[in-house]
């Protein structure tokens, strides 16, 4: 194991669903110079608990420190590290693509291959919804880039561990 | 159950009584006027500081000298922002205090109302935890949690922000019996397997070194530590924060480690093969160049806070647990070992250390100008090491650490992590209130003392016989020392020739003032000051360009010391 190698980490945090909790976590990252690549927050089935899915990177020492620091926050109930475990991960992107008449068929075909959906159609643009892991979304974006991407909104990753077999 | 209806302010005071609070350090204002109205009707003693920063440092000094929790109460806006430095200092030194701040009424929050600041937002990174109370029904629970969080695990400051309207709201008061902090469960008892590894390592080590820090003081484990060191015959060094947790009069004592550590302590860290680090956090002022810190040692790190472990140095055996519980368990395990054999093995190492001690002791030469070190040694002699010493920051602080030889925990009270000038006088006030029968001395510099000089009024108002020893070198001495050594003597903005006449200051506040200008006056001034029952300033005109030695330049290895 290379301790010094930077590695991406997917953390899933269960936290008290209270005002200010997100700011404690984000403040911890900025104050200690840790990285956040993406972050998603929403309530869980327990209305008192929110789940934050957070993608970060760093070497093993930093990652351990990040997890310990987060755990230390009073409002953090649990820190799960999905890195290297069996989990499902999804991200959604909304992509507005320039849709000249000669490109429309190709766009629709690509959307179809990626099991995306056209969610809005205008005179000049299509807005597409795609979900998948990060790689799949990047692959889709690469394919439609030459056609002309007008705007993108991405959610960042959310993840859940697979059921234990 | 019997239920009574109470206002927020009344609940606050009731809960404080339940927590055993008998003293509050504070400063009133509009947002806390309801609380002050009630406070005056209780038997809780309120100490009126002259600045909110002073109130927080006093609560900090009180916490350390009493071993309990310090409490502070201030108003919203400027009152709250004035507490930030004190809170940050308590945070970095892990001192249990609870700071109550007033806040504008809830309907006005977020409107930039008069004297509104988001103090919960401001103090989030420098408190262990903080709260904004928005519903009076939450008061009792939050106060119970605040005290519990402040004093348990790795202690620290907790801030509770109290909107004015919540203080006058009435609710059914039910005492809170149980805490429901589902994720906050500090680990007190360490993993016994780890401790067995530690014993194994002690058995096979030839050159062990025990390094202690503030955690030993906070966990009140000085006795267990002394027993531990004695039984394995390992030398003991300490960070600034751990001073007093191991008796300086003990033959195994090496003195402080770090930037201004003793020669033998720093050299020992460079040669030891086993470093038993207990309740420390490996601050850069302690380790020097991190890659060359204890290069031959396997490190065992005991701390109740898992984030301290492997934060700065690689560790062979991490032990998450309370220092006291850990040392008790280790001592029990060691009972089964052949200690004679272990001690025999450590003997050559102790001999080597004695050589270091004899060749390079802490030293200075007292000639015709007063040496600051001499003042502190005399102070030590005259108080027989029994005083509680608080310090300001700078050279005065380091000389205090080096030359007042602390034998008891909680007798050295200093702003270690933040290094906050202006700490010593208010901390002395808190310490004297916690320990009315002790001699309390603030060892001060001429620069630092001016940072919270207004607290003279507090000391005099409450008849506190605090002794303020000003080592007046007419410089911001520690910065000047760096300029002398590393910036070609370019003394940019470190002259303090425009200081007030401290004798007149003492007089103006109704305190006594004594001054020594020659070495022969030192003892008599100290004697007179220490025996006075008034707040006393003792000013010593000391050698202006005296330096603190040994010194390790920032970023150098600990064994690379500048000596006299
Ligand atoms: C609030 C604050 N401001 C600035 C500093 C930086 N600083 C560290 S030591 C020092 C000099 C202190 O001078 P003095 O109190 O006279 O002590 P001496 O070093 O001369 O004993 C300064 C300015 C500090 N530690 N704290
Ligand atoms: Mg000075």
Coordinates of N, CA and C in Angstrom, one line a residue, chain A residues 16 18-20 23-24 27 32 46 48-49 61 65 68-69 71-78, chain B residues 91 120 124-125 127-131 141 149 154 181-184 305-311:
Chain A
X16 N -27.0 14.8 12.4 CA -28.3 15.3 13.0 C -28.8 16.3 11.9
X18 N -30.2 19.2 11.6 CA -30.3 20.5 12.3 C -29.6 21.6 11.6
X19 N -30.1 22.8 11.8 CA -29.4 23.9 11.1 C -28.0 24.0 11.6
X20 N -27.1 24.4 10.7 CA -25.7 24.6 11.1 C -24.8 23.4 11.0
X23 N -22.7 23.4 7.9 CA -21.6 24.4 8.0 C -20.5 24.0 8.8
X24 N -20.8 23.2 9.9 CA -19.7 22.6 10.7 C -18.8 21.7 9.9
X27 N -17.0 23.8 7.2 CA -16.0 24.6 7.9 C -14.8 23.8 8.3
X32 N -9.2 23.1 7.8 CA -8.0 22.2 7.9 C -7.4 21.9 6.6
X46 N -35.3 8.6 8.5 CA -35.5 9.2 9.8 C -35.4 10.7 9.7
X48 N -35.0 13.0 11.6 CA -34.0 13.6 12.5 C -32.6 13.4 12.0
X49 N -32.5 12.7 10.9 CA -31.1 12.4 10.4 C -31.0 12.7 8.9
X61 N -3.0 8.9 5.3 CA -2.9 9.6 6.5 C -4.0 10.7 6.6
X65 N -7.3 11.1 9.0 CA -7.5 12.3 9.7 C -8.8 13.0 9.4
X68 N -11.5 11.0 11.2 CA -11.5 11.2 12.6 C -12.0 12.6 13.0
X69 N -11.6 13.6 12.2 CA -12.1 14.9 12.5 C -13.6 15.0 12.4
X71 N -15.8 12.6 12.6 CA -16.4 11.8 13.7 C -16.4 12.6 15.0
X72 N -15.5 13.5 15.2 CA -15.3 14.2 16.4 C -16.5 15.3 16.6
X73 N -17.0 15.7 15.4 CA -18.1 16.7 15.5 C -19.3 16.1 16.3
X74 N -19.8 16.8 17.2 CA -20.9 16.3 18.1 C -22.1 15.9 17.3
X75 N -22.4 16.6 16.2 CA -23.6 16.3 15.4 C -23.5 15.2 14.4
X76 N -22.3 14.6 14.3 CA -22.1 13.6 13.3 C -22.4 12.2 14.0
X77 N -23.3 11.5 13.5 CA -23.7 10.3 14.1 C -22.9 9.1 13.7
X78 N -22.5 9.1 12.4 CA -21.8 8.0 11.8 C -21.0 8.4 10.6
Chain B
X91 N -9.7 26.6 23.7 CA -9.8 25.5 22.7 C -8.5 24.9 22.5
X120 N -22.3 32.1 17.0 CA -22.2 30.7 16.8 C -21.4 30.4 15.5
X124 N -17.5 28.6 15.7 CA -17.6 27.2 15.3 C -16.3 26.5 15.2
X125 N -15.3 27.2 14.6 CA -14.0 26.5 14.5 C -13.1 26.6 15.8
X127 N -14.6 26.3 19.1 CA -15.2 25.7 20.3 C -15.3 24.2 20.1
X128 N -15.4 23.5 21.2 CA -15.6 22.0 21.0 C -17.0 21.8 20.4
X129 N -18.0 22.6 20.9 CA -19.3 22.6 20.3 C -20.0 23.9 20.7
X130 N -21.0 24.3 19.9 CA -21.7 25.5 20.4 C -23.2 25.4 20.0
X131 N -24.0 26.2 20.7 CA -25.5 26.1 20.5 C -26.1 27.5 20.4
X141 N -31.9 21.1 28.6 CA -31.2 20.0 27.9 C -29.9 20.6 27.4
X149 N -20.3 18.2 27.6 CA -19.3 18.2 26.5 C -18.0 19.0 26.9
X154 N -11.9 14.8 25.6 CA -10.9 15.9 25.6 C -11.6 17.2 25.9
X181 N -26.9 12.2 23.9 CA -26.0 12.5 22.8 C -25.5 11.2 22.2
X182 N -26.3 10.8 21.1 CA -26.1 9.5 20.7 C -24.7 9.2 20.0
X183 N -24.1 10.2 19.5 CA -22.8 9.9 18.8 C -21.6 10.4 19.6
X184 N -21.8 11.1 20.7 CA -20.7 11.6 21.5 C -20.4 10.6 22.7
X305 N -8.2 11.8 22.5 CA -8.8 12.3 21.2 C -8.1 11.6 20.0
X306 N -8.9 10.7 19.3 CA -8.2 10.0 18.2 C -7.6 10.9 17.2
X307 N -8.1 12.1 17.0 CA -7.6 12.9 15.9 C -6.2 13.4 16.3
X308 N -5.8 13.4 17.6 CA -4.4 13.8 17.9 C -3.4 12.7 17.4
X309 N -3.9 11.5 17.3 CA -3.0 10.4 17.0 C -2.8 10.3 15.5
X310 N -1.5 10.2 15.1 CA -1.1 10.2 13.7 C -1.5 11.4 13.0
X311 N -1.7 12.5 13.7 CA -1.9 13.8 13.0 C -0.6 14.4 12.5

